[in-house]
Amino acid sequence: MSDKAIYAVLLAGLMVLGYGTFFMPSQQPQQPFPYSQQYAVQEGGYAAAPPAGNVPPECGDINDPKNLQHLSHHPDQFQACYRVVDPAKFRAAVGRDAPEFIR
């Protein structure tokens, strides 16, 4: 194999490696809304919410307005979710406050 062919293969390999490093999408970690703990409601008053890592899996993406609307349509099923959602995002998506749904 000639020197030019070896350099061409090495260049192609470096280009593939560079593409994989710089242009492939990276997955960002999901961060729960930092203020959701301040506004969680328990027993009719404001209290601390579960730790940020304890968002129940049935809640889904608590930052997605469509998901928040879905949660509001099933209040009996998603009581734990209302305690960890961001009140401002919930109000913007649903038009009502999350405490109104807590029983």
GROMACS .gro file of N, CA and C in nm:
model
  309
    1MET      N    1   0.085  -0.116   0.000
    1MET     CA    2   0.000   0.000   0.000
    1MET      C    3   0.090   0.123   0.000
    2SER      N    4   0.055   0.222  -0.078
    2SER     CA    5   0.140   0.340  -0.089
    2SER      C    6   0.115   0.435   0.029
    3ASP      N    7   0.207   0.527   0.046
    3ASP     CA    8   0.196   0.624   0.154
    3ASP      C    9   0.069   0.708   0.141
    4LYS      N   10   0.034   0.746   0.018
    4LYS     CA   11  -0.084   0.829  -0.002
    4LYS      C   12  -0.211   0.755   0.040
    5ALA      N   13  -0.220   0.627   0.013
    5ALA     CA   14  -0.338   0.549   0.050
    5ALA      C   15  -0.349   0.538   0.202
    6ILE      N   16  -0.237   0.518   0.269
    6ILE     CA   17  -0.238   0.509   0.416
    6ILE      C   18  -0.284   0.642   0.476
    7TYR      N   19  -0.232   0.753   0.424
    7TYR     CA   20  -0.273   0.884   0.475
    7TYR      C   21  -0.420   0.911   0.446
    8ALA      N   22  -0.470   0.866   0.333
    8ALA     CA   23  -0.611   0.885   0.300
    8ALA      C   24  -0.701   0.806   0.397
    9VAL      N   25  -0.663   0.683   0.431
    9VAL     CA   26  -0.739   0.603   0.526
    9VAL      C   27  -0.735   0.666   0.664
   10LEU      N   28  -0.619   0.714   0.707
   10LEU     CA   29  -0.608   0.780   0.837
   10LEU      C   30  -0.691   0.909   0.842
   11LEU      N   31  -0.690   0.986   0.734
   11LEU     CA   32  -0.768   1.108   0.729
   11LEU      C   33  -0.917   1.077   0.736
   12ALA      N   34  -0.961   0.975   0.664
   12ALA     CA   35  -1.102   0.936   0.669
   12ALA      C   36  -1.142   0.891   0.810
   13GLY      N   37  -1.055   0.817   0.875
   13GLY     CA   38  -1.082   0.773   1.012
   13GLY      C   39  -1.090   0.890   1.109
   14LEU      N   40  -1.001   0.987   1.094
   14LEU     CA   41  -1.006   1.105   1.179
   14LEU      C   42  -1.131   1.188   1.154
   15MET      N   43  -1.175   1.193   1.030
   15MET     CA   44  -1.297   1.268   0.999
   15MET      C   45  -1.419   1.201   1.062
   16VAL      N   46  -1.426   1.071   1.058
   16VAL     CA   47  -1.537   0.999   1.121
   16VAL      C   48  -1.534   1.019   1.272
   17LEU      N   49  -1.418   1.011   1.331
   17LEU     CA   50  -1.402   1.032   1.475
   17LEU      C   51  -1.441   1.175   1.512
   18GLY      N   52  -1.398   1.271   1.434
   18GLY     CA   53  -1.433   1.411   1.462
   18GLY      C   54  -1.581   1.435   1.451
   19TYR      N   55  -1.646   1.376   1.351
   19TYR     CA   56  -1.790   1.390   1.337
   19TYR      C   57  -1.862   1.332   1.458
   20GLY      N   58  -1.818   1.214   1.499
   20GLY     CA   59  -1.881   1.150   1.615
   20GLY      C   60  -1.863   1.228   1.743
   21THR      N   61  -1.752   1.296   1.754
   21THR     CA   62  -1.723   1.372   1.876
   21THR      C   63  -1.796   1.505   1.880
   22PHE      N   64  -1.800   1.576   1.769
   22PHE     CA   65  -1.850   1.713   1.771
   22PHE      C   66  -1.991   1.733   1.716
   23PHE      N   67  -2.039   1.647   1.631
   23PHE     CA   68  -2.166   1.673   1.566
   23PHE      C   69  -2.278   1.577   1.604
   24MET      N   70  -2.251   1.473   1.676
   24MET     CA   71  -2.357   1.383   1.718
   24MET      C   72  -2.430   1.447   1.836
   25PRO      N   73  -2.563   1.436   1.840
   25PRO     CA   74  -2.637   1.498   1.951
   25PRO      C   75  -2.607   1.426   2.082
   26SER      N   76  -2.594   1.504   2.186
   26SER     CA   77  -2.572   1.445   2.317
   26SER      C   78  -2.700   1.452   2.397
   27GLN      N   79  -2.722   1.357   2.483
   27GLN     CA   80  -2.843   1.355   2.565
   27GLN      C   81  -2.816   1.433   2.692
   28GLN      N   82  -2.898   1.534   2.716
   28GLN     CA   83  -2.884   1.615   2.836
   28GLN      C   84  -2.960   1.548   2.950
   29PRO      N   85  -2.904   1.549   3.070
   29PRO     CA   86  -2.976   1.489   3.183
   29PRO      C   87  -3.100   1.572   3.217
   30GLN      N   88  -3.207   1.504   3.255
   30GLN     CA   89  -3.329   1.572   3.294
   30GLN      C   90  -3.312   1.630   3.433
   31GLN      N   91  -3.327   1.760   3.446
   31GLN     CA   92  -3.318   1.826   3.575
   31GLN      C   93  -3.459   1.867   3.616
   32PRO      N   94  -3.504   1.824   3.732
   32PRO     CA   95  -3.637   1.868   3.777
   32PRO      C   96  -3.634   2.017   3.807
   33PHE      N   97  -3.749   2.079   3.801
   33PHE     CA   98  -3.756   2.222   3.825
   33PHE      C   99  -3.712   2.251   3.968
   34PRO      N  100  -3.614   2.340   3.989
   34PRO     CA  101  -3.555   2.358   4.122
   34PRO      C  102  -3.650   2.417   4.224
   35TYR      N  103  -3.755   2.487   4.182
   35TYR     CA  104  -3.843   2.550   4.278
   35TYR      C  105  -3.965   2.467   4.312
   36SER      N  106  -3.978   2.349   4.253
   36SER     CA  107  -4.097   2.268   4.277
   36SER      C  108  -4.108   2.227   4.423
   37GLN      N  109  -3.996   2.216   4.493
   37GLN     CA  110  -4.000   2.177   4.634
   37GLN      C  111  -4.060   2.286   4.720
   38GLN      N  112  -4.042   2.411   4.683
   38GLN     CA  113  -4.095   2.521   4.763
   38GLN      C  114  -4.246   2.526   4.760
   39TYR      N  115  -4.306   2.488   4.648
   39TYR     CA  116  -4.447   2.512   4.628
   39TYR      C  117  -4.533   2.386   4.638
   40ALA      N  118  -4.474   2.276   4.676
   40ALA     CA  119  -4.553   2.153   4.685
   40ALA      C  120  -4.656   2.166   4.796
   41VAL      N  121  -4.774   2.111   4.773
   41VAL     CA  122  -4.882   2.125   4.869
   41VAL      C  123  -4.911   1.989   4.930
   42GLN      N  124  -4.922   1.989   5.062
   42GLN     CA  125  -4.960   1.867   5.132
   42GLN      C  126  -5.058   1.906   5.242
   43GLU      N  127  -5.167   1.835   5.253
   43GLU     CA  128  -5.268   1.859   5.356
   43GLU      C  129  -5.317   2.004   5.357
   44GLY      N  130  -5.337   2.062   5.240
   44GLY     CA  131  -5.394   2.195   5.231
   44GLY      C  132  -5.298   2.310   5.257
   45GLY      N  133  -5.175   2.284   5.295
   45GLY     CA  134  -5.078   2.390   5.321
   45GLY      C  135  -4.952   2.366   5.243
   46TYR      N  136  -4.863   2.461   5.246
   46TYR     CA  137  -4.737   2.446   5.174
   46TYR      C  138  -4.638   2.371   5.261
   47ALA      N  139  -4.575   2.272   5.202
   47ALA     CA  140  -4.478   2.190   5.274
   47ALA      C  141  -4.371   2.146   5.176
   48ALA      N  142  -4.271   2.079   5.226
   48ALA     CA  143  -4.162   2.032   5.140
   48ALA      C  144  -4.210   1.917   5.054
   49ALA      N  145  -4.167   1.919   4.930
   49ALA     CA  146  -4.199   1.811   4.837
   49ALA      C  147  -4.099   1.698   4.855
   50PRO      N  148  -4.125   1.583   4.793
   50PRO     CA  149  -4.026   1.478   4.795
   50PRO      C  150  -3.896   1.528   4.731
   51PRO      N  151  -3.783   1.471   4.765
   51PRO     CA  152  -3.657   1.515   4.703
   51PRO      C  153  -3.667   1.514   4.551
   52ALA      N  154  -3.589   1.600   4.487
   52ALA     CA  155  -3.600   1.620   4.343
   52ALA      C  156  -3.587   1.491   4.263
   53GLY      N  157  -3.513   1.395   4.311
   53GLY     CA  158  -3.494   1.270   4.239
   53GLY      C  159  -3.612   1.175   4.253
   54ASN      N  160  -3.714   1.212   4.331
   54ASN     CA  161  -3.825   1.123   4.359
   54ASN      C  162  -3.951   1.159   4.282
   55VAL      N  163  -3.938   1.201   4.157
   55VAL     CA  164  -4.055   1.224   4.074
   55VAL      C  165  -4.109   1.087   4.034
   56PRO      N  166  -4.235   1.059   4.069
   56PRO     CA  167  -4.289   0.927   4.036
   56PRO      C  168  -4.282   0.901   3.885
   57PRO      N  169  -4.249   0.780   3.845
   57PRO     CA  170  -4.235   0.751   3.703
   57PRO      C  171  -4.365   0.768   3.624
   58GLU      N  172  -4.480   0.752   3.689
   58GLU     CA  173  -4.605   0.766   3.616
   58GLU      C  174  -4.636   0.912   3.581
   59CYS      N  175  -4.560   1.007   3.637
   59CYS     CA  176  -4.583   1.149   3.607
   59CYS      C  177  -4.533   1.187   3.469
   60GLY      N  178  -4.435   1.118   3.417
   60GLY     CA  179  -4.379   1.152   3.286
   60GLY      C  180  -4.295   1.278   3.295
   61ASP      N  181  -4.290   1.353   3.187
   61ASP     CA  182  -4.211   1.477   3.182
   61ASP      C  183  -4.294   1.588   3.245
   62ILE      N  184  -4.257   1.629   3.365
   62ILE     CA  185  -4.335   1.730   3.437
   62ILE      C  186  -4.306   1.871   3.387
   63ASN      N  187  -4.224   1.885   3.285
   63ASN     CA  188  -4.198   2.015   3.224
   63ASN      C  189  -4.268   2.031   3.090
   64ASP      N  190  -4.336   1.929   3.043
   64ASP     CA  191  -4.404   1.930   2.913
   64ASP      C  192  -4.549   1.976   2.932
   65PRO      N  193  -4.589   2.088   2.870
   65PRO     CA  194  -4.727   2.138   2.887
   65PRO      C  195  -4.834   2.036   2.847
   66LYS      N  196  -4.812   1.959   2.742
   66LYS     CA  197  -4.911   1.859   2.700
   66LYS      C  198  -4.926   1.752   2.807
   67ASN      N  199  -4.815   1.712   2.868
   67ASN     CA  200  -4.821   1.612   2.973
   67ASN      C  201  -4.892   1.669   3.097
   68LEU      N  202  -4.868   1.795   3.129
   68LEU     CA  203  -4.935   1.856   3.243
   68LEU      C  204  -5.086   1.862   3.220
   69GLN      N  205  -5.128   1.888   3.096
   69GLN     CA  206  -5.271   1.886   3.065
   69GLN      C  207  -5.328   1.746   3.083
   70HIS      N  208  -5.251   1.646   3.041
   70HIS     CA  209  -5.294   1.507   3.059
   70HIS      C  210  -5.310   1.475   3.208
   71LEU      N  211  -5.213   1.520   3.289
   71LEU     CA  212  -5.220   1.493   3.432
   71LEU      C  213  -5.345   1.557   3.492
   72SER      N  214  -5.381   1.675   3.444
   72SER     CA  215  -5.498   1.744   3.500
   72SER      C  216  -5.629   1.674   3.464
   73HIS      N  217  -5.630   1.593   3.361
   73HIS     CA  218  -5.752   1.524   3.321
   73HIS      C  219  -5.776   1.396   3.401
   74HIS      N  220  -5.677   1.355   3.480
   74HIS     CA  221  -5.689   1.233   3.560
   74HIS      C  222  -5.647   1.260   3.704
   75PRO      N  223  -5.722   1.344   3.777
   75PRO     CA  224  -5.678   1.383   3.911
   75PRO      C  225  -5.672   1.267   4.010
   76ASP      N  226  -5.755   1.167   3.995
   76ASP     CA  227  -5.751   1.055   4.089
   76ASP      C  228  -5.626   0.970   4.072
   77GLN      N  229  -5.576   0.964   3.951
   77GLN     CA  230  -5.463   0.877   3.920
   77GLN      C  231  -5.328   0.943   3.949
   78PHE      N  232  -5.320   1.076   3.943
   78PHE     CA  233  -5.191   1.144   3.948
   78PHE      C  234  -5.177   1.239   4.067
   79GLN      N  235  -5.228   1.203   4.182
   79GLN     CA  236  -5.218   1.289   4.300
   79GLN      C  237  -5.073   1.317   4.340
   80ALA      N  238  -4.988   1.218   4.331
   80ALA     CA  239  -4.848   1.237   4.370
   80ALA      C  240  -4.777   1.334   4.276
   81CYS      N  241  -4.821   1.342   4.153
   81CYS     CA  242  -4.756   1.429   4.055
   81CYS      C  243  -4.782   1.576   4.083
   82TYR      N  244  -4.900   1.608   4.135
   82TYR     CA  245  -4.933   1.748   4.161
   82TYR      C  246  -4.843   1.807   4.268
   83ARG      N  247  -4.784   1.725   4.350
   83ARG     CA  248  -4.698   1.773   4.458
   83ARG      C  249  -4.557   1.808   4.410
   84VAL      N  250  -4.518   1.764   4.291
   84VAL     CA  251  -4.381   1.787   4.244
   84VAL      C  252  -4.372   1.874   4.119
   85VAL      N  253  -4.486   1.911   4.060
   85VAL     CA  254  -4.480   1.994   3.940
   85VAL      C  255  -4.455   2.140   3.977
   86ASP      N  256  -4.399   2.214   3.883
   86ASP     CA  257  -4.378   2.356   3.901
   86ASP      C  258  -4.513   2.426   3.888
   87PRO      N  259  -4.556   2.500   3.991
   87PRO     CA  260  -4.688   2.561   3.987
   87PRO      C  261  -4.708   2.658   3.871
   88ALA      N  262  -4.605   2.733   3.837
   88ALA     CA  263  -4.618   2.830   3.727
   88ALA      C  264  -4.638   2.758   3.593
   89LYS      N  265  -4.563   2.651   3.571
   89LYS     CA  266  -4.578   2.575   3.446
   89LYS      C  267  -4.713   2.505   3.441
   90PHE      N  268  -4.758   2.455   3.556
   90PHE     CA  269  -4.888   2.388   3.560
   90PHE      C  270  -4.999   2.487   3.529
   91ARG      N  271  -4.992   2.605   3.590
   91ARG     CA  272  -5.093   2.708   3.565
   91ARG      C  273  -5.092   2.753   3.419
   92ALA      N  274  -4.974   2.768   3.360
   92ALA     CA  275  -4.964   2.809   3.221
   92ALA      C  276  -5.023   2.704   3.127
   93ALA      N  277  -5.003   2.576   3.160
   93ALA     CA  278  -5.050   2.469   3.072
   93ALA      C  279  -5.199   2.440   3.091
   94VAL      N  280  -5.247   2.448   3.215
   94VAL     CA  281  -5.383   2.403   3.246
   94VAL      C  282  -5.480   2.520   3.265
   95GLY      N  283  -5.428   2.632   3.316
   95GLY     CA  284  -5.515   2.746   3.344
   95GLY      C  285  -5.568   2.747   3.486
   96ARG      N  286  -5.532   2.648   3.564
   96ARG     CA  287  -5.572   2.640   3.706
   96ARG      C  288  -5.450   2.601   3.787
   97ASP      N  289  -5.457   2.626   3.917
   97ASP     CA  290  -5.344   2.595   4.004
   97ASP      C  291  -5.346   2.447   4.042
   98ALA      N  292  -5.227   2.391   4.063
   98ALA     CA  293  -5.213   2.251   4.099
   98ALA      C  294  -5.281   2.217   4.232
   99PRO      N  295  -5.277   2.306   4.333
   99PRO     CA  296  -5.345   2.273   4.460
   99PRO      C  297  -5.494   2.246   4.445
  100GLU      N  298  -5.556   2.301   4.341
  100GLU     CA  299  -5.698   2.276   4.320
  100GLU      C  300  -5.726   2.129   4.289
  101PHE      N  301  -5.626   2.057   4.242
  101PHE     CA  302  -5.643   1.918   4.203
  101PHE      C  303  -5.608   1.820   4.317
  102ILE      N  304  -5.542   1.869   4.418
  102ILE     CA  305  -5.499   1.780   4.528
  102ILE      C  306  -5.616   1.755   4.621
  103ARG      N  307  -5.632   1.628   4.653
  103ARG     CA  308  -5.741   1.588   4.744
  103ARG      C  309  -5.687   1.539   4.873
   0.00000   0.00000   0.00000
